[in-house]
Amino acid sequence: MKVIEKMQSFIILTAVGLGLLVGQITIIEQYAHLFILPFLFVMLYGLFLTIPLDGLKNAFKNINFLSTNVILNFIWTPILAWGLGAIFLTEHPALWLGFILLLVTPCTDWYLIFTSIAKGNLSLSTSVLPINLILQVMFLPLYLLLFAGAMETVGVSSILESVVLVLLTPFFLASLTRYLFNKKRDELEKKIVPFFSSSQIIFLSFAIVAMFASQGSYLINNLEVIMLMLLPLLTFYVINFIFAQLIGRWFNYSYEDTVSLNMTIIARNSPVALAIVLTAFPEQPLIALALIIGPLIELPVLAVLSQILLKLKKV
């Protein structure tokens, strides 16, 4: 793992602390919210730019794995997220919504790292990456309308505005960039893409600093959220891990393919959901806090899961 990838949890946690610290300065607290969207926009533009969408056809070479991945990520997981929230977070609707939005967005980056550590099928995991990205961009507005609407958290117009501004616009600009650099692909792949690949966490961290600075006083009084999120998240990881193992045996997947399935249905993509939340729910920081806590718990879990899978391989 690259140093910056190893440090992601520490970087995010540092950004949270820095935001809380500088948010104690009145003038910063008043204007910090103006910087949230620009940083998130650049981060998502870089994310979409680094995803090789021209490799979509590779995903369809293994229809069995692809269909299983899609069903578990986009049908099973939203249902499970709603159910776990109903059990553990029913008295905290903002956290419940944040919890759901965290879980309905499959990871598009660091799950590949842990797939490699656990000796999984890296090429298979990579092949479904663009599918997961496109489907979460398509379905996230639907999930927002379904779950946020049911909770009466935000209006439809606010959701649609946020999706267009935060998701579709950077997605379009990233696609346009790839088109314009079609004849200079080497320059794009060797200079521009590596820059955005390594700097996404930095732009996300700047957005987190701005978010926590703008809502610092409120959030300091709600740090118990970490404990509230811990049990439902761990339950999600355990259930999906068992599911992946059972499905792997049902379809006679190899160890490598089962590892890939594990990682693709357990790792989540909080930055995409976070961008929507910070735009659609600027006055409800607990929703965003749920999405920020997610990676802090997830990364250690994925590291432990990788070792468990390696031990299962030896059995």
GROMACS .gro file of N, CA, C and O in nm, residues 242-285:
model
  176
  242ILE      N    1  -2.043  -1.324   0.589
  242ILE     CA    2  -2.102  -1.458   0.588
  242ILE      C    3  -2.176  -1.483   0.457
  242ILE      O    4  -2.165  -1.591   0.397
  243PHE      N    5  -2.248  -1.382   0.410
  243PHE     CA    6  -2.320  -1.393   0.283
  243PHE      C    7  -2.225  -1.425   0.169
  243PHE      O    8  -2.252  -1.513   0.086
  244ALA      N    9  -2.114  -1.352   0.162
  244ALA     CA   10  -2.018  -1.373   0.054
  244ALA      C   11  -1.960  -1.514   0.058
  244ALA      O   12  -1.942  -1.578  -0.046
  245GLN      N   13  -1.931  -1.562   0.178
  245GLN     CA   14  -1.877  -1.697   0.191
  245GLN      C   15  -1.978  -1.803   0.146
  245GLN      O   16  -1.943  -1.897   0.074
  246LEU      N   17  -2.103  -1.786   0.186
  246LEU     CA   18  -2.207  -1.881   0.148
  246LEU      C   19  -2.233  -1.881  -0.002
  246LEU      O   20  -2.247  -1.986  -0.066
  247ILE      N   21  -2.237  -1.761  -0.060
  247ILE     CA   22  -2.261  -1.749  -0.205
  247ILE      C   23  -2.143  -1.805  -0.283
  247ILE      O   24  -2.159  -1.869  -0.387
  248GLY      N   25  -2.021  -1.781  -0.232
  248GLY     CA   26  -1.903  -1.837  -0.297
  248GLY      C   27  -1.908  -1.988  -0.303
  248GLY      O   28  -1.873  -2.050  -0.405
  249ARG      N   29  -1.956  -2.051  -0.194
  249ARG     CA   30  -1.968  -2.197  -0.193
  249ARG      C   31  -2.083  -2.243  -0.284
  249ARG      O   32  -2.073  -2.344  -0.353
  250TRP      N   33  -2.193  -2.167  -0.283
  250TRP     CA   34  -2.310  -2.203  -0.364
  250TRP      C   35  -2.275  -2.207  -0.512
  250TRP      O   36  -2.316  -2.297  -0.585
  251PHE      N   37  -2.197  -2.106  -0.558
  251PHE     CA   38  -2.161  -2.098  -0.699
  251PHE      C   39  -2.026  -2.163  -0.729
  251PHE      O   40  -1.975  -2.150  -0.841
  252ASN      N   41  -1.968  -2.229  -0.630
  252ASN     CA   42  -1.838  -2.294  -0.648
  252ASN      C   43  -1.730  -2.195  -0.694
  252ASN      O   44  -1.648  -2.226  -0.780
  253TYR      N   45  -1.732  -2.076  -0.635
  253TYR     CA   46  -1.627  -1.978  -0.667
  253TYR      C   47  -1.493  -2.028  -0.612
  253TYR      O   48  -1.487  -2.096  -0.510
  254SER      N   49  -1.389  -1.990  -0.679
  254SER     CA   50  -1.255  -2.016  -0.627
  254SER      C   51  -1.232  -1.926  -0.505
  254SER      O   52  -1.308  -1.832  -0.480
  255TYR      N   53  -1.127  -1.956  -0.429
  255TYR     CA   54  -1.093  -1.871  -0.315
  255TYR      C   55  -1.074  -1.727  -0.360
  255TYR      O   56  -1.125  -1.632  -0.297
  256GLU      N   57  -1.003  -1.707  -0.471
  256GLU     CA   58  -0.973  -1.573  -0.520
  256GLU      C   59  -1.099  -1.495  -0.556
  256GLU      O   60  -1.113  -1.377  -0.523
  257ASP      N   61  -1.195  -1.562  -0.621
  257ASP     CA   62  -1.319  -1.495  -0.659
  257ASP      C   63  -1.406  -1.464  -0.537
  257ASP      O   64  -1.474  -1.361  -0.532
  258THR      N   65  -1.404  -1.554  -0.438
  258THR     CA   66  -1.480  -1.530  -0.315
  258THR      C   67  -1.425  -1.410  -0.239
  258THR      O   68  -1.501  -1.330  -0.184
  259VAL      N   69  -1.293  -1.395  -0.236
  259VAL     CA   70  -1.230  -1.278  -0.174
  259VAL      C   71  -1.277  -1.151  -0.245
  259VAL      O   72  -1.313  -1.052  -0.180
  260SER      N   73  -1.278  -1.154  -0.377
  260SER     CA   74  -1.322  -1.037  -0.454
  260SER      C   75  -1.466  -1.001  -0.421
  260SER      O   76  -1.500  -0.883  -0.405
  261LEU      N   77  -1.552  -1.102  -0.408
  261LEU     CA   78  -1.692  -1.076  -0.374
  261LEU      C   79  -1.701  -1.017  -0.234
  261LEU      O   80  -1.778  -0.922  -0.211
  262ASN      N   81  -1.624  -1.071  -0.140
  262ASN     CA   82  -1.622  -1.017  -0.004
  262ASN      C   83  -1.592  -0.868  -0.004
  262ASN      O   84  -1.662  -0.788   0.058
  263MET      N   85  -1.485  -0.830  -0.072
  263MET     CA   86  -1.440  -0.692  -0.068
  263MET      C   87  -1.536  -0.598  -0.140
  263MET      O   88  -1.557  -0.483  -0.097
  264THR      N   89  -1.595  -0.644  -0.250
  264THR     CA   90  -1.684  -0.555  -0.326
  264THR      C   91  -1.817  -0.529  -0.255
  264THR      O   92  -1.881  -0.427  -0.281
  265ILE      N   93  -1.859  -0.620  -0.165
  265ILE     CA   94  -1.987  -0.596  -0.097
  265ILE      C   95  -1.970  -0.548   0.046
  265ILE      O   96  -2.069  -0.517   0.113
  266ILE      N   97  -1.846  -0.539   0.093
  266ILE     CA   98  -1.822  -0.490   0.229
  266ILE      C   99  -1.768  -0.347   0.228
  266ILE      O  100  -1.816  -0.261   0.302
  267ALA      N  101  -1.669  -0.318   0.144
  267ALA     CA  102  -1.609  -0.185   0.140
  267ALA      C  103  -1.708  -0.084   0.082
  267ALA      O  104  -1.777  -0.112  -0.015
  268ARG      N  105  -1.713   0.034   0.142
  268ARG     CA  106  -1.808   0.138   0.101
  268ARG      C  107  -1.736   0.262   0.049
  268ARG      O  108  -1.619   0.281   0.070
  269ASN      N  109  -1.811   0.348  -0.021
  269ASN     CA  110  -1.752   0.464  -0.089
  269ASN      C  111  -1.808   0.593  -0.029
  269ASN      O  112  -1.883   0.665  -0.094
  270SER      N  113  -1.772   0.622   0.095
  270SER     CA  114  -1.831   0.735   0.166
  270SER      C  115  -1.811   0.872   0.101
  270SER      O  116  -1.897   0.958   0.114
  271PRO      N  117  -1.698   0.900   0.030
  271PRO     CA  118  -1.683   1.034  -0.029
  271PRO      C  119  -1.795   1.074  -0.123
  271PRO      O  120  -1.837   1.191  -0.125
  272VAL      N  121  -1.846   0.982  -0.205
  272VAL     CA  122  -1.953   1.016  -0.298
  272VAL      C  123  -2.080   1.055  -0.221
  272VAL      O  124  -2.143   1.157  -0.248
  273ALA      N  125  -2.118   0.972  -0.124
  273ALA     CA  126  -2.236   1.002  -0.045
  273ALA      C  127  -2.215   1.129   0.038
  273ALA      O  128  -2.307   1.209   0.056
  274LEU      N  129  -2.092   1.147   0.087
  274LEU     CA  130  -2.062   1.265   0.169
  274LEU      C  131  -2.081   1.394   0.089
  274LEU      O  132  -2.132   1.494   0.141
  275ALA      N  133  -2.042   1.391  -0.037
  275ALA     CA  134  -2.058   1.509  -0.121
  275ALA      C  135  -2.205   1.548  -0.133
  275ALA      O  136  -2.241   1.667  -0.127
  276ILE      N  137  -2.291   1.449  -0.152
  276ILE     CA  138  -2.435   1.474  -0.161
  276ILE      C  139  -2.489   1.527  -0.029
  276ILE      O  140  -2.565   1.624  -0.024
  277VAL      N  141  -2.449   1.463   0.081
  277VAL     CA  142  -2.500   1.500   0.212
  277VAL      C  143  -2.464   1.643   0.250
  277VAL      O  144  -2.548   1.719   0.300
  278LEU      N  145  -2.338   1.681   0.226
  278LEU     CA  146  -2.295   1.814   0.264
  278LEU      C  147  -2.365   1.923   0.183
  278LEU      O  148  -2.374   2.037   0.224
  279THR      N  149  -2.414   1.884   0.065
  279THR     CA  150  -2.486   1.980  -0.020
  279THR      C  151  -2.635   1.981   0.011
  279THR      O  152  -2.697   2.087   0.020
  280ALA      N  153  -2.694   1.863   0.028
  280ALA     CA  154  -2.839   1.853   0.049
  280ALA      C  155  -2.881   1.877   0.194
  280ALA      O  156  -2.992   1.920   0.220
  281PHE      N  157  -2.789   1.848   0.289
  281PHE     CA  158  -2.826   1.859   0.431
  281PHE      C  159  -2.725   1.946   0.507
  281PHE      O  160  -2.666   1.901   0.605
  282PRO      N  161  -2.702   2.069   0.464
  282PRO     CA  162  -2.600   2.153   0.529
  282PRO      C  163  -2.630   2.184   0.675
  282PRO      O  164  -2.540   2.214   0.752
  283GLU      N  165  -2.757   2.176   0.713
  283GLU     CA  166  -2.795   2.208   0.851
  283GLU      C  167  -2.809   2.085   0.939
  283GLU      O  168  -2.855   2.095   1.052
  284GLN      N  169  -2.772   1.967   0.885
  284GLN     CA  170  -2.783   1.844   0.964
  284GLN      C  171  -2.649   1.772   0.964
  284GLN      O  172  -2.632   1.668   0.899
  285PRO      N  173  -2.552   1.824   1.037
  285PRO     CA  174  -2.416   1.768   1.035
  285PRO      C  175  -2.405   1.626   1.085
  285PRO      O  176  -2.307   1.558   1.055
   0.00000   0.00000   0.00000
